Amino acid sequence: MQSHPDIERILFTEEEIHARVSELAAQISSAYANGVTLIGVLKGSVFFLADLARALKIHVRIDFLSVTPFLPAGEPGLVRIVKDLDSSIEGQDVLLVEDIVDTGLTLRYLLRALNERHPRSLQVCALLDRSVRRLADVPVLYRCFEIPDRFVVGYGLDYQQRYRHLPYLGILKSEVFRP
Ligand code: IMP
């Protein structure tokens, strides 16, 4: 496949992503026979959530929230919700849908915040898991792919708001990515 000139190499093709999302959806459909509430963390999880939801064979509710880091002086991993859910999740079986779990600090904050709203259950479904960089011990029950310690873009993931639209997941060239 012809990739974007800023991409060093493709990690997962569109076909590989599709196949893995279908597998995960089958697993989730059997685990949540009574339906599930998917909560997408904007914006990185949008493409993943849209594909996952369409592959589910159960009743599905969808809601979104958005977080932003506390900058510049706060502790690393301190985030706050800037767009909250539209509806209550009390008594519902909730799956938090993330693009990537890296340090796990964002997820730890979100799990605490959402648990205070008394869902019946709360689990995590992540497109990517980069567990080598984990700082917070967070439970990721469903994951599509484990990835190496490189910055990844595409299929929703961005670098400076670019590359989200790429249909595959790829490693950004180091001359483009300046951490
Ligand atoms: P964490 O709090 O360190 O787990 O970071 C989670 C957030 O950082 C993710 O939801 C992404 O928005 C962003 N992020 C971390 N690694 C990458 C990457 O490789 N590509 C794009 N975004 C990333």
Tab-separated table of C-alpha atoms and ligand atoms in Angstrom:
chain	number	residue	atom	x	y	z
A	1	MET	CA	0.000	0.000	0.000
A	2	GLN	CA	1.183	3.539	-0.805
A	3	SER	CA	1.583	5.332	2.529
A	4	HIS	CA	1.719	9.045	3.391
A	5	PRO	CA	5.228	10.522	2.850
A	6	ASP	CA	5.540	11.342	6.582
A	7	ILE	CA	4.997	7.699	7.563
A	8	GLU	CA	8.099	5.582	8.185
A	9	ARG	CA	6.208	2.292	8.040
A	10	ILE	CA	2.707	0.914	8.328
A	11	LEU	CA	2.155	-1.047	11.541
A	12	PHE	CA	-1.350	-2.297	10.803
A	13	THR	CA	-3.159	-2.072	7.465
A	14	GLU	CA	-6.815	-1.166	7.043
A	15	GLU	CA	-7.596	-4.864	6.477
A	16	GLU	CA	-5.717	-5.979	9.599
A	17	ILE	CA	-7.505	-3.358	11.705
A	18	HIS	CA	-10.880	-4.373	10.300
A	19	ALA	CA	-10.252	-8.064	11.035
A	20	ARG	CA	-9.119	-7.388	14.591
A	21	VAL	CA	-12.009	-5.004	15.337
A	22	SER	CA	-14.458	-7.684	14.126
A	23	GLU	CA	-12.887	-10.259	16.465
A	24	LEU	CA	-13.088	-7.886	19.400
A	25	ALA	CA	-16.693	-6.987	18.566
A	26	ALA	CA	-17.652	-10.674	18.616
A	27	GLN	CA	-16.040	-11.056	22.035
A	28	ILE	CA	-17.827	-7.942	23.364
A	29	SER	CA	-21.171	-9.013	21.892
A	30	SER	CA	-21.036	-12.288	23.819
A	31	ALA	CA	-19.893	-10.624	27.034
A	32	TYR	CA	-22.640	-7.959	27.019
A	33	ALA	CA	-25.779	-9.827	25.975
A	34	ASN	CA	-27.976	-7.139	27.608
A	35	GLY	CA	-26.323	-4.307	25.696
A	36	VAL	CA	-23.528	-1.871	26.369
A	37	THR	CA	-22.861	1.859	26.627
A	38	LEU	CA	-19.784	2.863	24.648
A	39	ILE	CA	-18.064	6.017	25.844
A	40	GLY	CA	-15.587	7.406	23.343
A	41	VAL	CA	-12.760	9.656	24.435
A	42	LEU	CA	-12.546	12.427	21.807
A	43	LYS	CA	-11.085	12.701	19.334
A	44	GLY	CA	-8.704	9.783	18.905
A	45	SER	CA	-11.243	6.999	19.480
A	46	VAL	CA	-13.832	8.184	16.948
A	47	PHE	CA	-12.939	5.937	14.000
A	48	PHE	CA	-12.363	2.915	16.231
A	49	LEU	CA	-15.633	3.423	18.098
A	50	ALA	CA	-17.582	3.864	14.852
A	51	ASP	CA	-16.235	0.610	13.405
A	52	LEU	CA	-16.550	-1.303	16.673
A	53	ALA	CA	-20.140	-0.168	17.271
A	54	ARG	CA	-21.216	-1.190	13.763
A	55	ALA	CA	-19.793	-4.676	14.289
A	56	LEU	CA	-21.617	-5.268	17.597
A	57	LYS	CA	-24.660	-7.546	17.591
A	58	ILE	CA	-26.202	-6.181	20.805
A	59	HIS	CA	-28.024	-3.016	21.919
A	60	VAL	CA	-25.574	-0.118	21.941
A	61	ARG	CA	-25.682	3.387	23.398
A	62	ILE	CA	-22.978	5.876	22.455
A	63	ASP	CA	-21.713	8.924	24.289
A	64	PHE	CA	-18.515	10.972	24.183
A	65	LEU	CA	-16.323	12.969	26.480
A	66	SER	CA	-13.215	14.997	25.978
A	67	VAL	CA	-10.304	15.702	28.294
A	68	THR	CA	-7.418	18.124	28.228
A	69	PRO	CA	-4.156	18.052	30.172
A	70	PHE	CA	-3.648	20.580	32.949
A	71	LEU	CA	-0.844	22.713	31.562
A	72	PRO	CA	1.823	23.849	32.002
A	73	ALA	CA	2.762	23.427	35.640
A	74	GLY	CA	0.522	20.585	36.815
A	75	GLU	CA	1.655	17.067	37.635
A	76	PRO	CA	2.072	14.857	34.550
A	77	GLY	CA	-1.125	12.992	33.822
A	78	LEU	CA	-3.410	15.532	35.437
A	79	VAL	CA	-6.339	16.030	33.104
A	80	ARG	CA	-9.775	17.575	33.301
A	81	ILE	CA	-13.010	16.877	31.429
A	82	VAL	CA	-13.764	19.660	28.949
A	83	LYS	CA	-16.754	18.007	27.257
A	84	ASP	CA	-18.809	15.812	29.539
A	85	LEU	CA	-21.238	12.988	28.741
A	86	ASP	CA	-24.716	13.974	27.582
A	87	SER	CA	-26.463	11.314	29.687
A	88	SER	CA	-26.231	9.528	33.013
A	89	ILE	CA	-24.456	6.151	33.061
A	90	GLU	CA	-25.918	5.059	36.402
A	91	GLY	CA	-26.776	1.345	36.402
A	92	GLN	CA	-25.377	0.793	32.897
A	93	ASP	CA	-22.687	-1.566	31.627
A	94	VAL	CA	-20.100	0.843	30.300
A	95	LEU	CA	-17.113	0.300	28.021
A	96	LEU	CA	-14.697	3.205	27.882
A	97	VAL	CA	-13.272	3.286	24.354
A	98	GLU	CA	-9.748	4.707	24.115
A	99	ASP	CA	-7.425	5.194	21.161
A	100	ILE	CA	-4.234	4.319	23.033
A	101	VAL	CA	-3.271	3.537	26.594
A	102	ASP	CA	0.244	4.858	27.052
A	103	THR	CA	1.237	5.892	30.586
A	104	GLY	CA	-2.331	5.056	31.685
A	105	LEU	CA	-2.605	8.319	33.622
A	106	THR	CA	-5.498	9.688	31.542
A	107	LEU	CA	-7.315	6.410	31.903
A	108	ARG	CA	-6.787	6.259	35.659
A	109	TYR	CA	-8.357	9.695	36.004
A	110	LEU	CA	-11.289	8.803	33.754
A	111	LEU	CA	-12.002	5.499	35.498
A	112	ARG	CA	-12.137	7.248	38.858
A	113	ALA	CA	-14.380	10.025	37.526
A	114	LEU	CA	-16.778	7.615	35.798
A	115	ASN	CA	-16.946	5.151	38.699
A	116	GLU	CA	-18.281	7.963	40.881
A	117	ARG	CA	-21.352	7.997	38.606
A	118	HIS	CA	-22.259	4.429	39.636
A	119	PRO	CA	-22.309	2.472	36.392
A	120	ARG	CA	-23.271	-1.194	36.861
A	121	SER	CA	-19.906	-2.133	35.372
A	122	LEU	CA	-17.024	-0.204	33.830
A	123	GLN	CA	-14.345	-1.714	31.594
A	124	VAL	CA	-11.823	-0.446	29.075
A	125	CYS	CA	-11.559	-1.199	25.379
A	126	ALA	CA	-8.434	0.226	23.738
A	127	LEU	CA	-7.364	0.224	20.125
A	128	LEU	CA	-3.680	0.302	21.095
A	129	ASP	CA	-1.767	-0.614	24.210
A	130	ARG	CA	1.807	0.582	24.717
A	131	SER	CA	2.314	-1.168	28.021
A	132	VAL	CA	6.109	-0.619	28.116
A	133	ARG	CA	5.461	3.020	29.056
A	134	ARG	CA	2.826	2.329	31.729
A	135	LEU	CA	3.016	4.416	34.931
A	136	ALA	CA	-0.465	3.754	36.316
A	137	ASP	CA	-1.795	0.250	36.854
A	138	VAL	CA	-5.042	0.348	34.871
A	139	PRO	CA	-7.163	-2.634	33.810
A	140	VAL	CA	-7.457	-2.883	29.994
A	141	LEU	CA	-9.848	-5.776	29.416
A	142	TYR	CA	-10.181	-5.450	25.623
A	143	ARG	CA	-7.376	-4.357	23.308
A	144	CYS	CA	-6.821	-4.642	19.581
A	145	PHE	CA	-3.038	-4.355	19.393
A	146	GLU	CA	0.013	-4.097	21.619
A	147	ILE	CA	2.552	-1.687	20.057
A	148	PRO	CA	6.263	-0.888	20.438
A	149	ASP	CA	7.572	2.330	21.970
A	150	ARG	CA	7.191	4.528	18.867
A	151	PHE	CA	4.770	7.363	18.136
A	152	VAL	CA	1.857	6.098	16.052
A	153	VAL	CA	-0.683	7.994	13.935
A	154	GLY	CA	-3.674	7.222	11.742
A	155	TYR	CA	-7.110	5.640	12.246
A	156	GLY	CA	-7.988	8.497	14.621
A	157	LEU	CA	-4.604	9.108	16.216
A	158	ASP	CA	-2.957	12.436	15.495
A	159	TYR	CA	0.252	14.388	15.725
A	160	GLN	CA	-0.544	18.100	16.078
A	161	GLN	CA	-4.094	17.373	14.838
A	162	ARG	CA	-2.849	15.819	11.576
A	163	TYR	CA	-2.927	12.259	10.187
A	164	ARG	CA	-6.158	11.188	11.955
A	165	HIS	CA	-7.802	10.427	8.612
A	166	LEU	CA	-5.233	7.852	7.460
A	167	PRO	CA	-7.017	4.488	7.178
A	168	TYR	CA	-4.034	2.543	8.603
A	169	LEU	CA	-1.864	2.833	11.728
A	170	GLY	CA	1.686	3.903	11.025
A	171	ILE	CA	4.880	5.065	12.689
A	172	LEU	CA	5.671	8.707	12.056
A	173	LYS	CA	9.119	9.495	10.611
A	174	SER	CA	11.425	10.765	13.350
A	175	GLU	CA	12.219	13.954	11.375
A	176	VAL	CA	8.487	14.825	11.501
A	177	PHE	CA	7.866	13.851	15.136
A	178	ARG	CA	9.553	16.229	17.599
A	179	PRO	CA	8.555	15.300	21.161
B	1	IMP	P1	-1.661	8.407	28.587
B	1	IMP	O1	-2.389	9.235	29.588
B	1	IMP	O2	-0.170	8.582	28.670
B	1	IMP	O3	-2.039	6.939	28.598
B	1	IMP	O4	-1.959	9.017	27.158
B	1	IMP	C1	-3.095	8.852	26.521
B	1	IMP	C2	-3.268	9.840	25.374
B	1	IMP	O5	-2.037	10.332	24.802
B	1	IMP	C3	-3.942	9.083	24.278
B	1	IMP	O6	-5.345	9.026	24.464
B	1	IMP	C4	-3.517	9.857	23.045
B	1	IMP	O7	-4.390	10.922	22.817
B	1	IMP	C5	-2.138	10.393	23.381
B	1	IMP	N1	-1.085	9.528	22.798
B	1	IMP	C6	-0.215	8.738	23.464
B	1	IMP	N2	0.599	8.080	22.609
B	1	IMP	C7	0.223	8.449	21.357
B	1	IMP	C8	0.692	8.079	20.025
B	1	IMP	O8	1.595	7.244	19.799
B	1	IMP	N3	0.046	8.688	18.988
B	1	IMP	C9	-0.972	9.584	19.155
B	1	IMP	N4	-1.424	9.947	20.379
B	1	IMP	C10	-0.836	9.381	21.467
